[in-house]
Tab-separated table of C-alpha atoms in Angstrom:
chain	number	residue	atom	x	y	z
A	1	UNK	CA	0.000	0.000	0.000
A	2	UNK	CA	1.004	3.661	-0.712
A	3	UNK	CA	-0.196	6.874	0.200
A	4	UNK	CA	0.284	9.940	-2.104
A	5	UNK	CA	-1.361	13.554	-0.566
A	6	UNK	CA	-1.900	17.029	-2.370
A	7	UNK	CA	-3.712	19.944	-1.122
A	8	UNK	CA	-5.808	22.527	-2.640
A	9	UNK	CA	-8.790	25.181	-1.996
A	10	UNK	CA	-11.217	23.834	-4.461
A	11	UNK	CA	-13.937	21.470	-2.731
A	12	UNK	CA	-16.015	21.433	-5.401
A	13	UNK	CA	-14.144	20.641	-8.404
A	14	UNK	CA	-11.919	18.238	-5.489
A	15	UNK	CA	-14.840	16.294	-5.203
A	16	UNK	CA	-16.687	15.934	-7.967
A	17	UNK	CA	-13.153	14.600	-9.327
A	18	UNK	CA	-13.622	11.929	-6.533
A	19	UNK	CA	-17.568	11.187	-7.568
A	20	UNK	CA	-16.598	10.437	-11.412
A	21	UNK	CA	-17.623	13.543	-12.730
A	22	UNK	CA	-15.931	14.540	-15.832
A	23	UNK	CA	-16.903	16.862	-18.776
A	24	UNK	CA	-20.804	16.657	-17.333
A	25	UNK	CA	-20.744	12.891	-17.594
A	26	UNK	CA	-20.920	10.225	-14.661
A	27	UNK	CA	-17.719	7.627	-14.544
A	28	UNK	CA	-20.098	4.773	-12.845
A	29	UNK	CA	-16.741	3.094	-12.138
A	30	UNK	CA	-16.533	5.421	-8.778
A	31	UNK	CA	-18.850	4.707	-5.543
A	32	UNK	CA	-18.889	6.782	-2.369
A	33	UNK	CA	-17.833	4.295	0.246
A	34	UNK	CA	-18.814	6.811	3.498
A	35	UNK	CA	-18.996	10.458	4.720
A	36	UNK	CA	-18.465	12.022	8.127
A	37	UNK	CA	-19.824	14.712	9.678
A	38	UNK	CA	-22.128	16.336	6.251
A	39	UNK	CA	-25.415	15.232	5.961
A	40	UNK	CA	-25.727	15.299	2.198
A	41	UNK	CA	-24.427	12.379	-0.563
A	42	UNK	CA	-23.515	14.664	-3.777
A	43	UNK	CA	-20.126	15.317	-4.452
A	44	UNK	CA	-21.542	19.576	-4.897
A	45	UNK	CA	-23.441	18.759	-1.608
A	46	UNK	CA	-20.497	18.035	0.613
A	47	UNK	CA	-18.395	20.567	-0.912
A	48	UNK	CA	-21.076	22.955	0.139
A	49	UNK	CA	-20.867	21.606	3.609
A	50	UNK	CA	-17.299	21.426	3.737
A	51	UNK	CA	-16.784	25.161	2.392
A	52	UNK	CA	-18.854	26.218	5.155
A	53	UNK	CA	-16.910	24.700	7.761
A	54	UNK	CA	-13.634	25.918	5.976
A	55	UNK	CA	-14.777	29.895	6.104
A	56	UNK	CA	-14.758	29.512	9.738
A	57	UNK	CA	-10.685	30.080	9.204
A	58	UNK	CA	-9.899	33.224	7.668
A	59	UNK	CA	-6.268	31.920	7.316
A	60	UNK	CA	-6.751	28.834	5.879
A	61	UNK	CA	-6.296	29.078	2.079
A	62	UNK	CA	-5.743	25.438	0.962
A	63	UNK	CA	-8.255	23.359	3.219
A	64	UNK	CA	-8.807	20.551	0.987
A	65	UNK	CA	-6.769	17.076	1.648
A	66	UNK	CA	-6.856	14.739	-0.756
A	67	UNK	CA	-4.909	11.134	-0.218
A	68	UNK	CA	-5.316	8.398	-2.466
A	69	UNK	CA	-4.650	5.078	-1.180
A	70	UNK	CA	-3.467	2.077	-3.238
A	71	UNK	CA	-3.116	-1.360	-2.735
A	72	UNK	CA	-0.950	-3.804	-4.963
A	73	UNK	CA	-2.371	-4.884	-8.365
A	74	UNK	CA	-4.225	-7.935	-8.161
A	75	UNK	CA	-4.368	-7.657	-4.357
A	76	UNK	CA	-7.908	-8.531	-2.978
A	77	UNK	CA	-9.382	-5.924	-0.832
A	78	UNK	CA	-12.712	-6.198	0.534
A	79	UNK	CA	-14.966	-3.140	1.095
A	80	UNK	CA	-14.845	-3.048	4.895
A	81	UNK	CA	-10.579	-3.229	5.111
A	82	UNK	CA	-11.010	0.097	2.455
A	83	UNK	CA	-13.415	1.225	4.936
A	84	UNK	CA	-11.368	0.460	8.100
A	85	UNK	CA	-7.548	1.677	6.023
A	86	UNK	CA	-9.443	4.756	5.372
A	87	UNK	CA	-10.745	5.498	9.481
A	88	UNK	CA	-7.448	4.414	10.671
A	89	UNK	CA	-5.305	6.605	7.941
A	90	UNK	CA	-7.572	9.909	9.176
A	91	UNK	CA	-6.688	8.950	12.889
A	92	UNK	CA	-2.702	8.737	12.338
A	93	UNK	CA	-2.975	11.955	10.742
A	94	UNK	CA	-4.672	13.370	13.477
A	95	UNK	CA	-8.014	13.991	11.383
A	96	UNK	CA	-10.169	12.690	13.881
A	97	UNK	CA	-13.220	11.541	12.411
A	98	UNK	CA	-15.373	13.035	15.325
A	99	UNK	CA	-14.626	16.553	14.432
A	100	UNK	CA	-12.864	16.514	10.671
A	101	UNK	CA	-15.554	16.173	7.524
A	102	UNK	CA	-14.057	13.193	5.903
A	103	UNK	CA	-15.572	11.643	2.314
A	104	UNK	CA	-13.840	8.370	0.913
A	105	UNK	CA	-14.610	7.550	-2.521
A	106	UNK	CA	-13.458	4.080	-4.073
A	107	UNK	CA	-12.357	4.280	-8.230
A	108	UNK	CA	-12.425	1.022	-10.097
A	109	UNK	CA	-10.972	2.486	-12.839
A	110	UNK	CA	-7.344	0.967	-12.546
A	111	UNK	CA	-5.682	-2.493	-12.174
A	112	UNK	CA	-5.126	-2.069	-8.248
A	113	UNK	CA	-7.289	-1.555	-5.656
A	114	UNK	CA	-7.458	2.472	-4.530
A	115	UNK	CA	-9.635	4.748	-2.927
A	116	UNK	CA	-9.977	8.744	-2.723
A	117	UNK	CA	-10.084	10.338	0.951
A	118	UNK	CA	-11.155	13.846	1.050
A	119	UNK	CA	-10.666	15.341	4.482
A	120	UNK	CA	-11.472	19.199	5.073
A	121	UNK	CA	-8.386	20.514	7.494
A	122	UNK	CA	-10.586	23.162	9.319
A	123	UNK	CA	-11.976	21.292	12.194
A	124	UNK	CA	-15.632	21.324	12.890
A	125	UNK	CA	-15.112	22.670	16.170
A	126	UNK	CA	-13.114	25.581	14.768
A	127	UNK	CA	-9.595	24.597	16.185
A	128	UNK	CA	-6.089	24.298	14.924
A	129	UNK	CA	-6.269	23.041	11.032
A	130	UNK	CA	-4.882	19.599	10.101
A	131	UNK	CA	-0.938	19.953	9.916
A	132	UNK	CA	0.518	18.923	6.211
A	133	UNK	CA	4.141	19.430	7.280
A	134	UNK	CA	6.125	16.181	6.372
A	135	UNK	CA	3.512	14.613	4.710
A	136	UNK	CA	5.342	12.375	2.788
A	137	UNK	CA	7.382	10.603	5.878
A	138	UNK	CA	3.862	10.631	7.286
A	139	UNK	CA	2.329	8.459	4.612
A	140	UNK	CA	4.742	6.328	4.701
A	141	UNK	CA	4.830	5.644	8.667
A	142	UNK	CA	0.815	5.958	8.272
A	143	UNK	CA	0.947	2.964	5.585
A	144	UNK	CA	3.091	0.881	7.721
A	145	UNK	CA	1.297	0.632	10.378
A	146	UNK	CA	-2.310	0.130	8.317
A	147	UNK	CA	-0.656	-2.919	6.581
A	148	UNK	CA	0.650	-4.235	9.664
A	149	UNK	CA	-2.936	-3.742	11.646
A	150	UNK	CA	-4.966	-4.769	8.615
A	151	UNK	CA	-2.555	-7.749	7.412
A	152	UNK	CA	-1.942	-5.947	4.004
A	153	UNK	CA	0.749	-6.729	1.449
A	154	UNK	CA	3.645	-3.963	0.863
A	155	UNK	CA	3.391	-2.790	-2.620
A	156	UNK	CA	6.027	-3.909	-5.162
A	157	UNK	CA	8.799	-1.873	-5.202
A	158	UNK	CA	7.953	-1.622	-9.242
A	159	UNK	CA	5.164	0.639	-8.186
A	160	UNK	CA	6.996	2.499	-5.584
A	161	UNK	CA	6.756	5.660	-7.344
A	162	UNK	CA	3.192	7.375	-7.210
A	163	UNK	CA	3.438	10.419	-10.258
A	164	UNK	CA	0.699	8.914	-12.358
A	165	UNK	CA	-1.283	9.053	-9.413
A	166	UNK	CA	-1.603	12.521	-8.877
A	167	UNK	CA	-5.338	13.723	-8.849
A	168	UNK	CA	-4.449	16.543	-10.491
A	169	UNK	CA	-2.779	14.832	-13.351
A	170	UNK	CA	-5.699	12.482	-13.830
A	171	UNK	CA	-8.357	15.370	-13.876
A	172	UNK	CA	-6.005	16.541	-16.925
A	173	UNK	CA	-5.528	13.338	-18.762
A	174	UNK	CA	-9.104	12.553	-18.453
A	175	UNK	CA	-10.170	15.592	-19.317
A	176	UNK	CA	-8.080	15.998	-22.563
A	177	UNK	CA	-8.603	11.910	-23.763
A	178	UNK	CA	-11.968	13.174	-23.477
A	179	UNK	CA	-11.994	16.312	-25.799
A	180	UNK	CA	-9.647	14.718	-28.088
A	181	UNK	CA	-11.903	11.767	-28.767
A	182	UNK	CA	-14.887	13.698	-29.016
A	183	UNK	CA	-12.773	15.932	-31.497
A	184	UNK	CA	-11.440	13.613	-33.979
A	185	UNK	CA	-15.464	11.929	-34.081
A	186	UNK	CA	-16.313	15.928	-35.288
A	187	UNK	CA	-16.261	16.337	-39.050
A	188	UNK	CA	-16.206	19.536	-38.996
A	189	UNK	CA	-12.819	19.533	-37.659
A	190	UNK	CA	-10.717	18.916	-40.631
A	191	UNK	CA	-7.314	20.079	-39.868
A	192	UNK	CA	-4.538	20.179	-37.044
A	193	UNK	CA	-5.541	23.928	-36.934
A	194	UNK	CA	-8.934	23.388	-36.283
A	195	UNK	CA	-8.221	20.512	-33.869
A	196	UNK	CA	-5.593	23.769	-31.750
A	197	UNK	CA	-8.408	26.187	-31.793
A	198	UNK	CA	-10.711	23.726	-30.785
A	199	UNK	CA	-8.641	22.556	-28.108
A	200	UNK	CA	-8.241	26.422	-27.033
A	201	UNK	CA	-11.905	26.952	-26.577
A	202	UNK	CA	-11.786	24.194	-24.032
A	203	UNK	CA	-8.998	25.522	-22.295
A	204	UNK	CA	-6.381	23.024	-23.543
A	205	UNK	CA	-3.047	24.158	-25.182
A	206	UNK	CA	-1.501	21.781	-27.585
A	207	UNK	CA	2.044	21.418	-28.860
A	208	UNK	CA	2.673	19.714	-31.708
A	209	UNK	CA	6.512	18.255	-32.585
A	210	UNK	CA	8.082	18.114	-35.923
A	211	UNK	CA	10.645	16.445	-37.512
A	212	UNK	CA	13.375	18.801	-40.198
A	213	UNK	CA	11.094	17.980	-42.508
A	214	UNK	CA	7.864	19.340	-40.934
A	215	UNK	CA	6.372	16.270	-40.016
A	216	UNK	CA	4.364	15.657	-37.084
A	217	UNK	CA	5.896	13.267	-34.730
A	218	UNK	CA	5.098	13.918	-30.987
A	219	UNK	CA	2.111	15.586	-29.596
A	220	UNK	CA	1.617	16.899	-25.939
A	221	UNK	CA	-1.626	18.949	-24.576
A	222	UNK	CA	-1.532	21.042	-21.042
A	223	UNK	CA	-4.861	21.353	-19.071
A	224	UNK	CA	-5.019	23.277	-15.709
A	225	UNK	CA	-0.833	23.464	-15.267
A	226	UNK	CA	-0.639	19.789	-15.806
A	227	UNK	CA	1.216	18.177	-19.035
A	228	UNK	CA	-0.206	15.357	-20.654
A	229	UNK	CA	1.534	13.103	-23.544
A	230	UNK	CA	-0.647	12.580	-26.492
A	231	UNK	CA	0.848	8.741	-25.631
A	232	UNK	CA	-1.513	9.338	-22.594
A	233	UNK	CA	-4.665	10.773	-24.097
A	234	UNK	CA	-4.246	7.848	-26.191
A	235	UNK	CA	-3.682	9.318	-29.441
A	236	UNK	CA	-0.407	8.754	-31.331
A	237	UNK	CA	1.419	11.453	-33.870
A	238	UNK	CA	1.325	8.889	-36.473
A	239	UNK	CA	-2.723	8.086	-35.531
A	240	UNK	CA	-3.858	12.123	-36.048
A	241	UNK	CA	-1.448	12.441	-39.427
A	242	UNK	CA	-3.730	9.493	-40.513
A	243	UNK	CA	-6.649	10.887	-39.756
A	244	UNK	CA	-6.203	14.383	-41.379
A	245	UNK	CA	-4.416	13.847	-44.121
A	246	UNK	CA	-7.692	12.050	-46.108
A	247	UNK	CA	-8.615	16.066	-46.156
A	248	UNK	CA	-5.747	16.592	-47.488
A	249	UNK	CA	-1.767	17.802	-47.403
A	250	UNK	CA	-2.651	21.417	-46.165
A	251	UNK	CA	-5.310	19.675	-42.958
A	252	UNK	CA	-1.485	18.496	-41.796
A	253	UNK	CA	-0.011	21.884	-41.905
A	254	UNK	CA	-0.925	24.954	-39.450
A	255	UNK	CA	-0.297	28.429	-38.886
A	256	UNK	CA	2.842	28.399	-37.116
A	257	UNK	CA	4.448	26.888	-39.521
A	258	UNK	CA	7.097	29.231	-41.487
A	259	UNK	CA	7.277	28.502	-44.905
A	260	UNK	CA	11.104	28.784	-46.035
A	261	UNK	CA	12.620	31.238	-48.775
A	262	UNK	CA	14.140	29.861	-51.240
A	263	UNK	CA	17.597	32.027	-51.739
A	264	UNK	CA	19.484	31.168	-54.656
A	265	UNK	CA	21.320	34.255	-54.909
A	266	UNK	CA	20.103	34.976	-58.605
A	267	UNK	CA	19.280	38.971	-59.180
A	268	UNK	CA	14.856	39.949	-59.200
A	269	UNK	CA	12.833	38.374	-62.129
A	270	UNK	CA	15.851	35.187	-62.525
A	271	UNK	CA	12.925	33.105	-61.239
A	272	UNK	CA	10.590	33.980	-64.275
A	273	UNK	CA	13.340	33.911	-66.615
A	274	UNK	CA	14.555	30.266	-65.170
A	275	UNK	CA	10.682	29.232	-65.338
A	276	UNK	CA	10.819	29.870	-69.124
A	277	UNK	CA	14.037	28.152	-70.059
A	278	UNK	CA	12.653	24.720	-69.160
A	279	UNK	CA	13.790	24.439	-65.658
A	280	UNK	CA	11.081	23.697	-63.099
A	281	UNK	CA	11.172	25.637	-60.367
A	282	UNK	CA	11.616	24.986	-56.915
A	283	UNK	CA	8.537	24.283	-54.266
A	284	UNK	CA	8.428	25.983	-50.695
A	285	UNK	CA	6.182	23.206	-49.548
A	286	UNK	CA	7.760	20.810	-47.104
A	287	UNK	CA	5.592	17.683	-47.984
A	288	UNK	CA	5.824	18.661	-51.633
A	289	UNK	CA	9.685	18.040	-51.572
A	290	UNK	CA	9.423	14.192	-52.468
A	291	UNK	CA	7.313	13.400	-55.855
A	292	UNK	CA	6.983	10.121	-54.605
A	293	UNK	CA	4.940	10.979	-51.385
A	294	UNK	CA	1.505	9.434	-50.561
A	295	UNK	CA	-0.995	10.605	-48.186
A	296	UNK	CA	-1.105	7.141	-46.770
A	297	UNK	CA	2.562	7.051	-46.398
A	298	UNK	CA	4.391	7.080	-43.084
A	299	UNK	CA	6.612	9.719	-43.670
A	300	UNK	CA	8.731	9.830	-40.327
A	301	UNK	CA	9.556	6.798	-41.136
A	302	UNK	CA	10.921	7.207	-45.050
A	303	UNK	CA	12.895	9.766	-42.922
A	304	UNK	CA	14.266	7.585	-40.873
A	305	UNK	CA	14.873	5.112	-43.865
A	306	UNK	CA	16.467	7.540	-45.843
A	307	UNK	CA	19.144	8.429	-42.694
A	308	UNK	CA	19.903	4.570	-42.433
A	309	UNK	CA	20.922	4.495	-46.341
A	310	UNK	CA	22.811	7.645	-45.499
A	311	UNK	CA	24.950	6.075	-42.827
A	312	UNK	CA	25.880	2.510	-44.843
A	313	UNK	CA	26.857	4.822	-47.842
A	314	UNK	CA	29.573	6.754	-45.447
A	315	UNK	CA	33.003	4.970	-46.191
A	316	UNK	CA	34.497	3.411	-43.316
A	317	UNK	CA	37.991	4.440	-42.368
C-alpha cells in the first residue's frame, strides 16, 4: 500500500473529481464508500458543507486534503478493510473523524485496488487546522502501520513511485482523452488547426513536434498546469497524421508553420526567366519536396529510412 497527498482550496471541483464527474458525464466506475460529519451524498453537496466549515478560518487558504490510497495490483481488498484503512489513515494523521468532515470515494478504474479520501483541514469545532508538514514521511509511517494492523501486502517496489497518481494529473488526462476523442469523431474539424483552436476553446493548449522535414511526430496537450503526452490521451502522432491527411496535405499543416525562402542568390525576375528556359522551379512546400509521397505514407519513417541508407553509404575508415 502507498499513500500519495496534495492539497488545494477547491472542494467542489476536489470532489466531484472523486464522484466520477468529468466533462458533465458520470464515470459509474466510482462509488462513495462513506462520509463524516455532512449530511448530504452529492459530491456539490459536501463541498457545500465542507466550504462552510472551511470559512470559519480566515487563514486557511488550501483546506482541501486529498490522499489516495493504493493497494498492490491484483491484491484482494474487501470493502470493509477500504473502509477500516481509510478510518485508521484519518486517525494517524490526526483527522479525527469526530470533528474533521471526511468523504472516501473508491475508483475502479485501474488495475489495483485504490480509494480517494477527502478530508477538510478546518476542524468542525473551529480549532487548529490539520498539519501537512512532512507529509510524505507521514504516509509512509501511516501505511506501515495500516498494513501491519490490517494484514496488508507492501506494494512492489515496481510501483513504488506514485506520479501517475496525482489527482491533479488524472483530472487533466481525463479531461483531454476526453476532448480529443470527441474531437477527432467531429467532421467539422478537418485540420490540425482546427483541432488547436478547438482545443483552445476548451482551455487546452496543444504542442505539436516536428521532424526537419515538418512532419508531425510527438504531440503533448496542457490542461489546468498539468502536461499530458498525447501517448496518454491515447492518441499517437502517427494516428492524427492518418486521420487528417484524407482532407488533405494542407489539414497536416498549421499556422505556425514558417514557410522557407528559397535564396538562390540569382538577381529579381531570374525566377521567371529560369521558369521559361525549361527548368522547373523549386517548391516551398515541405511535404511537396518528395514526388513520390503518398498521403497514406508514413513519412517519419521514409525519414528515418532515408538516414539509415545515409549512414551505410559513409566509407568506413
Amino acid at each position: 500500500m502507498i499513500a500519495k497527498t496534495v492539497t488545494g482550496s477547491d472542494f467542489e471541483g476536489a470532489l466531484e473529481y472523486g464522484a466520477g464527474l468529468r466533462s458533465d458525464r458520470t464515470n459509474k466506475q466510482s462509488e462513495l464508500l462513506s462520509v463524516a460529519n455532512v449530511g448530504s451524498n452529492d459530491a456539490r453537496g459536501i463541498a457545500a458543507e465542507m466550504q462552510k466549515v472551511a470559512a470559519l478560518s480566515h487563514r486557511m487558504q488550501k483546506p482541501v486534503w486529498h490522499t489516495v490510497l493504493s493497494w498492490a495490483p491484483g491484491e484482494e481488498v474487501s470493502r470493509e478493510q477500504k473502509l477500516k484503512a481509510a478510518a485508521l489513515y484519518c486517525e494517524l494523521m490526526g483527522a479525527s473523524l469526530k470533528r474533521h468532515q471526511v468523504a472516501v470515494y473508491e475508483h475502479k478504474d485501474k488495475q489495483h485496488p485504490h480509494i480517494h479520501i477527502y478530508i477538510n483541514r478546518v476542524p468542525t469545532d473551529g480549532g487548529p487546522a490539520l498539519d501537512t508538514a512532512q507529509n510524505y514521511a507521514r504516509n509512509v509511517k501511516a501505511t506501515r502501520q495500516i498494513r501491519e494492523q490490517l494484514g496488508m501486502q507492501q506494494l512492489p517496489s515496481r510501483r513504488v513511485s506514485t506520479k501517475d497518481l496525482d489527482p491533479h494529473k488524472e483530472v487533466a488526462r481525463g479531461y483531454v482523452r476526453d476532448e480529443l476523442t470527441a474531437a477527432l469523431q467531429d467532421t467539422t474539424i478537418r485540420s490540425l488547426d482546427q483541432l488547436i483552436a478547438h482545443f483552445r476553446q476548451k482551455g487546452i493548449e496543444a504542442n505539436l513536434k516536428r521532424d526537419a522535414k515538418g512532419v508531425l511526430v510527438g504531440t503533448s496537450f496542457r490542461y489546468q498546469d498539468s502536461s499530458v503526452k498525447g501517448t496518454e490521451a491515447g492518441v499517437k502522432a502517427k494516428q492524427l497524421r492518418d486521420h487528417f491527411s484524407q482532407y488533405g496535405r494542407e489539414a497536416l499543416r498549421t499556422s505556425d508553420q514558417v514557410t522557407p525562402t528559397v535564396s538562390s542568390g540569382r538577381a529579381p525576375g531570374a525566377e521567371s526567366a529560369s521558369a521559361g528556359s525549361g527548368v522547373a522551379p523549386q517548391s516551398n512546400e515541405l511535404l511537396d519536396t518528395n514526388p513520390n509521397l503518398g498521403a497514406g505514407v508514413d513519412d517519419a519513417q521514409r525519414n528515418e529510412n532515408e538516414l539509415r541508407r545515409r549512414r551505410r553509404r559513409r566509407p568506413r575508415l
